[in-house]
Amino acid sequence: SQQGEEDPQALSIQEGENATMNCSYKTSINNLQWYRQNSGRGLVHLILIRSNEREKHSGRLRVTLDTSKKSSSLLITASRAADTASYFCATVPIPRDDKIIFGKGTRLHILP
Amino acid sequence: DVKVTQSSRYLVKRTGEKVFLECVQDMDHENMFWYRQDPGLGLRLIYFSYDVKMKEKGDIPEGYSVSREKKERFSLILESASTNQTSMYLCASSPARGSLGDTQYFGPGTRLTVL
């Protein structure tokens, strides 16, 4: 069952620019997480934002959550070549059924 | 740092073979998960486990089974591999039951090709 859906599916930007990815979901959530996956590797957790939070920062990452619109955004500032990866949002729905539900991801390509 | 390891990065098997994918985590996590990842379909949960000898079906358990004899090890078994099971398999773990919605830690993945 697909809960989160990222937008856009793919994004190419110049190094140094900011990258914004969006995630929409369907049901109420306990929390929303963002993960990164480098090509052919496992996923790495980036940040978790709870349903009672509106914004969270971690280094060059900024995540916002709008529960009224059932959406979240991930902003990567001052992008670098190493940011080239796929980014997934993952939601934990309410009522909790003990699973995280992943979206299909946004492929981000940073151009030199 | 949490470390989740998977027994193989790449695996090639033939149709009908029994395949074992092993996953080990070193952080005493209660929960372990197996996903498969296919282009355009994202991550799909196959099975997960709360505790030793406990297992729960995920969204796509057909054709798979699992084993968790020790807390740190979670095995995915393809009883009779088929070509439609060619995929990237990802193992993950998370700390404790009751916090299943918290951060998951992933292994590097096993790319399985069934010929």
Short mmCIF file of C-alpha atoms in Angstrom, two decimals:
data_model
loop_
_atom_site.label_atom_id
_atom_site.label_comp_id
_atom_site.label_asym_id
_atom_site.label_seq_id
_atom_site.Cartn_x
_atom_site.Cartn_y
_atom_site.Cartn_z
CA SER A 1 0.00 0.00 0.00
CA GLN A 2 1.54 3.27 -1.11
CA GLN A 3 1.21 6.11 1.36
CA GLY A 4 3.84 8.68 0.47
CA GLU A 5 4.37 9.97 -3.02
CA GLU A 6 7.37 12.11 -3.90
CA ASP A 7 7.40 14.87 -6.42
CA PRO A 8 9.17 15.34 -8.74
CA GLN A 9 10.21 11.84 -9.77
CA ALA A 10 13.53 13.21 -11.01
CA LEU A 11 15.38 16.49 -10.56
CA SER A 12 18.60 17.84 -12.07
CA ILE A 13 20.19 21.01 -10.74
CA GLN A 14 23.54 22.75 -10.88
CA GLU A 15 25.97 22.30 -8.03
CA GLY A 16 25.50 25.05 -5.48
CA GLU A 17 21.78 25.46 -6.13
CA ASN A 18 19.08 24.44 -3.68
CA ALA A 19 17.05 21.28 -4.26
CA THR A 20 13.47 20.90 -3.09
CA MET A 21 11.56 17.64 -3.05
CA ASN A 22 7.99 17.16 -1.95
CA CYS A 23 6.08 14.30 -0.42
CA SER A 24 2.33 13.90 -0.19
CA TYR A 25 0.55 11.27 1.84
CA LYS A 26 -3.00 10.10 2.32
CA THR A 27 -3.75 9.26 5.96
CA SER A 28 -2.91 10.80 9.32
CA ILE A 29 0.61 10.10 10.48
CA ASN A 30 2.60 9.64 13.66
CA ASN A 31 5.80 10.82 11.98
CA LEU A 32 7.42 11.28 8.59
CA GLN A 33 10.99 10.45 7.71
CA TRP A 34 13.34 11.17 4.83
CA TYR A 35 15.95 8.70 3.63
CA ARG A 36 18.70 8.88 1.03
CA GLN A 37 19.87 6.05 -1.20
CA ASN A 38 23.04 6.20 -3.22
CA SER A 39 23.01 4.14 -6.39
CA GLY A 40 22.98 0.42 -5.68
CA ARG A 41 23.21 0.86 -1.92
CA GLY A 42 20.96 0.69 1.11
CA LEU A 43 18.94 3.57 2.48
CA VAL A 44 20.33 6.01 5.02
CA HIS A 45 18.08 7.84 7.44
CA LEU A 46 18.31 11.63 7.16
CA ILE A 47 15.69 13.16 9.39
CA LEU A 48 12.46 12.40 11.27
CA ILE A 49 9.73 14.93 11.88
CA ARG A 50 6.82 14.20 14.20
CA SER A 51 3.23 15.13 13.47
CA ASN A 52 3.28 17.95 16.05
CA GLU A 53 6.37 19.56 14.48
CA ARG A 54 6.31 21.95 11.55
CA GLU A 55 9.96 22.34 10.65
CA LYS A 56 13.23 20.64 11.38
CA HIS A 57 16.84 21.31 10.37
CA SER A 58 19.88 19.12 10.11
CA GLY A 59 22.98 20.66 8.57
CA ARG A 60 22.08 21.64 5.00
CA LEU A 61 18.73 19.85 5.24
CA ARG A 62 15.46 21.52 6.08
CA VAL A 63 12.25 19.54 6.37
CA THR A 64 8.78 21.01 6.69
CA LEU A 65 5.55 19.25 7.51
CA ASP A 66 2.04 20.50 6.83
CA THR A 67 -0.41 18.03 8.32
CA SER A 68 -3.42 20.00 7.08
CA LYS A 69 -2.24 19.48 3.51
CA LYS A 70 -0.74 16.08 4.24
CA SER A 71 2.53 17.10 2.70
CA SER A 72 6.20 17.50 3.51
CA SER A 73 9.15 19.03 1.74
CA LEU A 74 12.87 18.37 1.91
CA LEU A 75 15.18 21.24 1.04
CA ILE A 76 18.88 20.65 0.45
CA THR A 77 20.77 23.92 0.39
CA ALA A 78 24.02 24.59 -1.48
CA SER A 79 23.91 21.23 -3.23
CA ARG A 80 27.07 19.20 -3.82
CA ALA A 81 27.93 16.39 -6.21
CA ALA A 82 27.77 13.97 -3.29
CA ASP A 83 24.08 14.80 -2.86
CA THR A 84 23.34 12.91 -6.08
CA ALA A 85 21.07 10.10 -4.87
CA SER A 86 17.45 9.02 -4.58
CA TYR A 87 15.46 10.50 -1.73
CA PHE A 88 12.51 8.72 -0.14
CA CYS A 89 9.88 9.91 2.26
CA ALA A 90 8.47 7.35 4.65
CA THR A 91 5.41 7.66 6.84
CA VAL A 92 4.18 5.93 9.96
CA PRO A 93 0.38 6.06 9.74
CA ILE A 94 -2.16 6.42 12.52
CA PRO A 95 -3.47 4.11 13.75
CA ARG A 96 -0.06 2.54 13.84
CA ASP A 97 0.18 -0.77 12.19
CA ASP A 98 3.82 -1.15 13.02
CA LYS A 99 5.14 -0.46 9.57
CA ILE A 100 6.85 2.38 7.81
CA ILE A 101 5.50 3.01 4.34
CA PHE A 102 7.97 4.27 1.76
CA GLY A 103 7.27 6.38 -1.29
CA LYS A 104 8.83 5.68 -4.67
CA GLY A 105 11.48 8.34 -4.34
CA THR A 106 12.89 11.37 -6.13
CA ARG A 107 16.09 10.89 -8.14
CA LEU A 108 18.30 13.92 -7.62
CA HIS A 109 21.21 14.59 -9.97
CA ILE A 110 23.65 17.38 -9.18
CA LEU A 111 25.35 18.69 -12.29
CA PRO A 112 28.96 19.92 -12.01
CA ASP B 1 27.16 3.26 14.74
CA VAL B 2 24.56 0.69 13.87
CA LYS B 3 25.78 -1.81 11.38
CA VAL B 4 23.54 -4.00 9.29
CA THR B 5 25.30 -6.45 7.05
CA GLN B 6 23.96 -8.67 4.29
CA SER B 7 25.67 -11.86 3.24
CA SER B 8 26.09 -11.02 -0.43
CA ARG B 9 26.09 -7.87 -2.54
CA TYR B 10 25.38 -9.77 -5.75
CA LEU B 11 23.87 -13.20 -6.21
CA VAL B 12 22.99 -15.19 -9.33
CA LYS B 13 20.75 -18.22 -8.98
CA ARG B 14 18.81 -20.50 -11.28
CA THR B 15 15.07 -20.97 -11.41
CA GLY B 16 13.94 -23.52 -8.85
CA GLU B 17 16.94 -23.15 -6.55
CA LYS B 18 16.47 -22.53 -2.85
CA VAL B 19 18.01 -19.20 -1.94
CA PHE B 20 19.04 -17.90 1.47
CA LEU B 21 19.66 -14.21 2.09
CA GLU B 22 21.21 -13.47 5.44
CA CYS B 23 21.08 -10.27 7.43
CA VAL B 24 22.92 -9.50 10.67
CA GLN B 25 22.67 -6.41 12.87
CA ASP B 26 25.01 -5.58 15.72
CA MET B 27 22.94 -3.16 17.82
CA ASP B 28 20.65 -5.50 19.72
CA HIS B 29 17.63 -4.24 17.79
CA GLU B 30 14.31 -5.94 18.39
CA ASN B 31 12.83 -5.38 14.95
CA MET B 32 14.10 -6.57 11.60
CA PHE B 33 12.64 -6.19 8.13
CA TRP B 34 13.06 -7.52 4.62
CA TYR B 35 12.12 -5.37 1.62
CA ARG B 36 12.47 -5.74 -2.09
CA GLN B 37 13.05 -2.76 -4.32
CA ASP B 38 12.10 -2.67 -7.97
CA PRO B 39 12.21 0.22 -10.45
CA GLY B 40 8.99 2.18 -10.41
CA LEU B 41 7.61 0.25 -7.44
CA GLY B 42 9.71 1.60 -4.60
CA LEU B 43 10.30 -0.47 -1.46
CA ARG B 44 7.83 -3.20 -0.66
CA LEU B 45 7.80 -4.99 2.66
CA ILE B 46 8.09 -8.77 2.46
CA TYR B 47 8.29 -9.85 6.10
CA PHE B 48 9.23 -8.37 9.43
CA SER B 49 10.00 -9.66 12.89
CA TYR B 50 9.46 -8.22 16.36
CA ASP B 51 11.52 -10.73 18.24
CA VAL B 52 13.27 -14.04 18.05
CA LYS B 53 11.08 -16.67 16.42
CA MET B 54 8.42 -14.06 15.71
CA LYS B 55 7.49 -13.11 12.16
CA GLU B 56 4.78 -11.10 10.47
CA LYS B 57 3.82 -10.96 6.81
CA GLY B 58 4.33 -7.72 5.01
CA ASP B 59 2.68 -6.63 1.79
CA ILE B 60 4.19 -9.22 -0.57
CA PRO B 61 5.06 -12.42 1.36
CA GLU B 62 4.12 -14.86 -1.39
CA GLY B 63 7.04 -17.01 -2.48
CA TYR B 64 9.13 -16.08 0.56
CA SER B 65 9.66 -17.30 4.09
CA VAL B 66 11.83 -16.03 6.92
CA SER B 67 13.68 -17.31 9.92
CA ARG B 68 14.79 -15.55 13.07
CA GLU B 69 16.51 -18.01 15.38
CA LYS B 70 18.78 -15.40 16.95
CA LYS B 71 18.06 -11.78 17.73
CA GLU B 72 20.81 -10.43 15.52
CA ARG B 73 20.07 -12.54 12.44
CA PHE B 74 17.10 -12.48 10.09
CA SER B 75 17.10 -14.73 7.06
CA LEU B 76 14.98 -14.48 3.94
CA ILE B 77 14.34 -17.73 2.11
CA LEU B 78 13.18 -18.20 -1.45
CA GLU B 79 11.99 -21.81 -1.43
CA SER B 80 12.01 -22.13 -5.21
CA ALA B 81 13.42 -19.08 -6.92
CA SER B 82 11.61 -17.69 -9.92
CA THR B 83 12.62 -15.06 -12.46
CA ASN B 84 10.08 -12.59 -11.07
CA GLN B 85 12.05 -12.60 -7.83
CA THR B 86 14.98 -10.91 -9.54
CA SER B 87 15.31 -7.75 -7.49
CA MET B 88 17.29 -5.73 -4.98
CA TYR B 89 16.68 -7.07 -1.46
CA LEU B 90 17.15 -4.76 1.48
CA CYS B 91 17.32 -5.71 5.12
CA ALA B 92 16.67 -3.20 7.89
CA SER B 93 16.47 -3.10 11.67
CA SER B 94 15.00 -0.72 14.24
CA PRO B 95 15.36 -0.51 18.00
CA ALA B 96 12.35 -1.69 19.97
CA ARG B 97 8.82 -2.85 19.66
CA GLY B 98 6.55 0.08 20.32
CA SER B 99 8.84 2.24 18.30
CA LEU B 100 8.46 0.44 15.03
CA GLY B 101 7.81 3.77 13.42
CA ASP B 102 11.17 5.10 14.40
CA THR B 103 14.32 5.13 12.35
CA GLN B 104 15.23 2.06 10.34
CA TYR B 105 18.84 1.14 9.64
CA PHE B 106 19.49 -0.53 6.33
CA GLY B 107 22.04 -2.97 5.06
CA PRO B 108 23.81 -2.39 1.72
CA GLY B 109 21.41 -4.60 -0.21
CA THR B 110 21.69 -7.83 -2.19
CA ARG B 111 21.06 -7.69 -5.90
CA LEU B 112 19.61 -11.09 -6.78
CA THR B 113 19.33 -12.28 -10.36
CA VAL B 114 17.34 -15.43 -11.05
CA LEU B 115 18.07 -16.97 -14.44
#
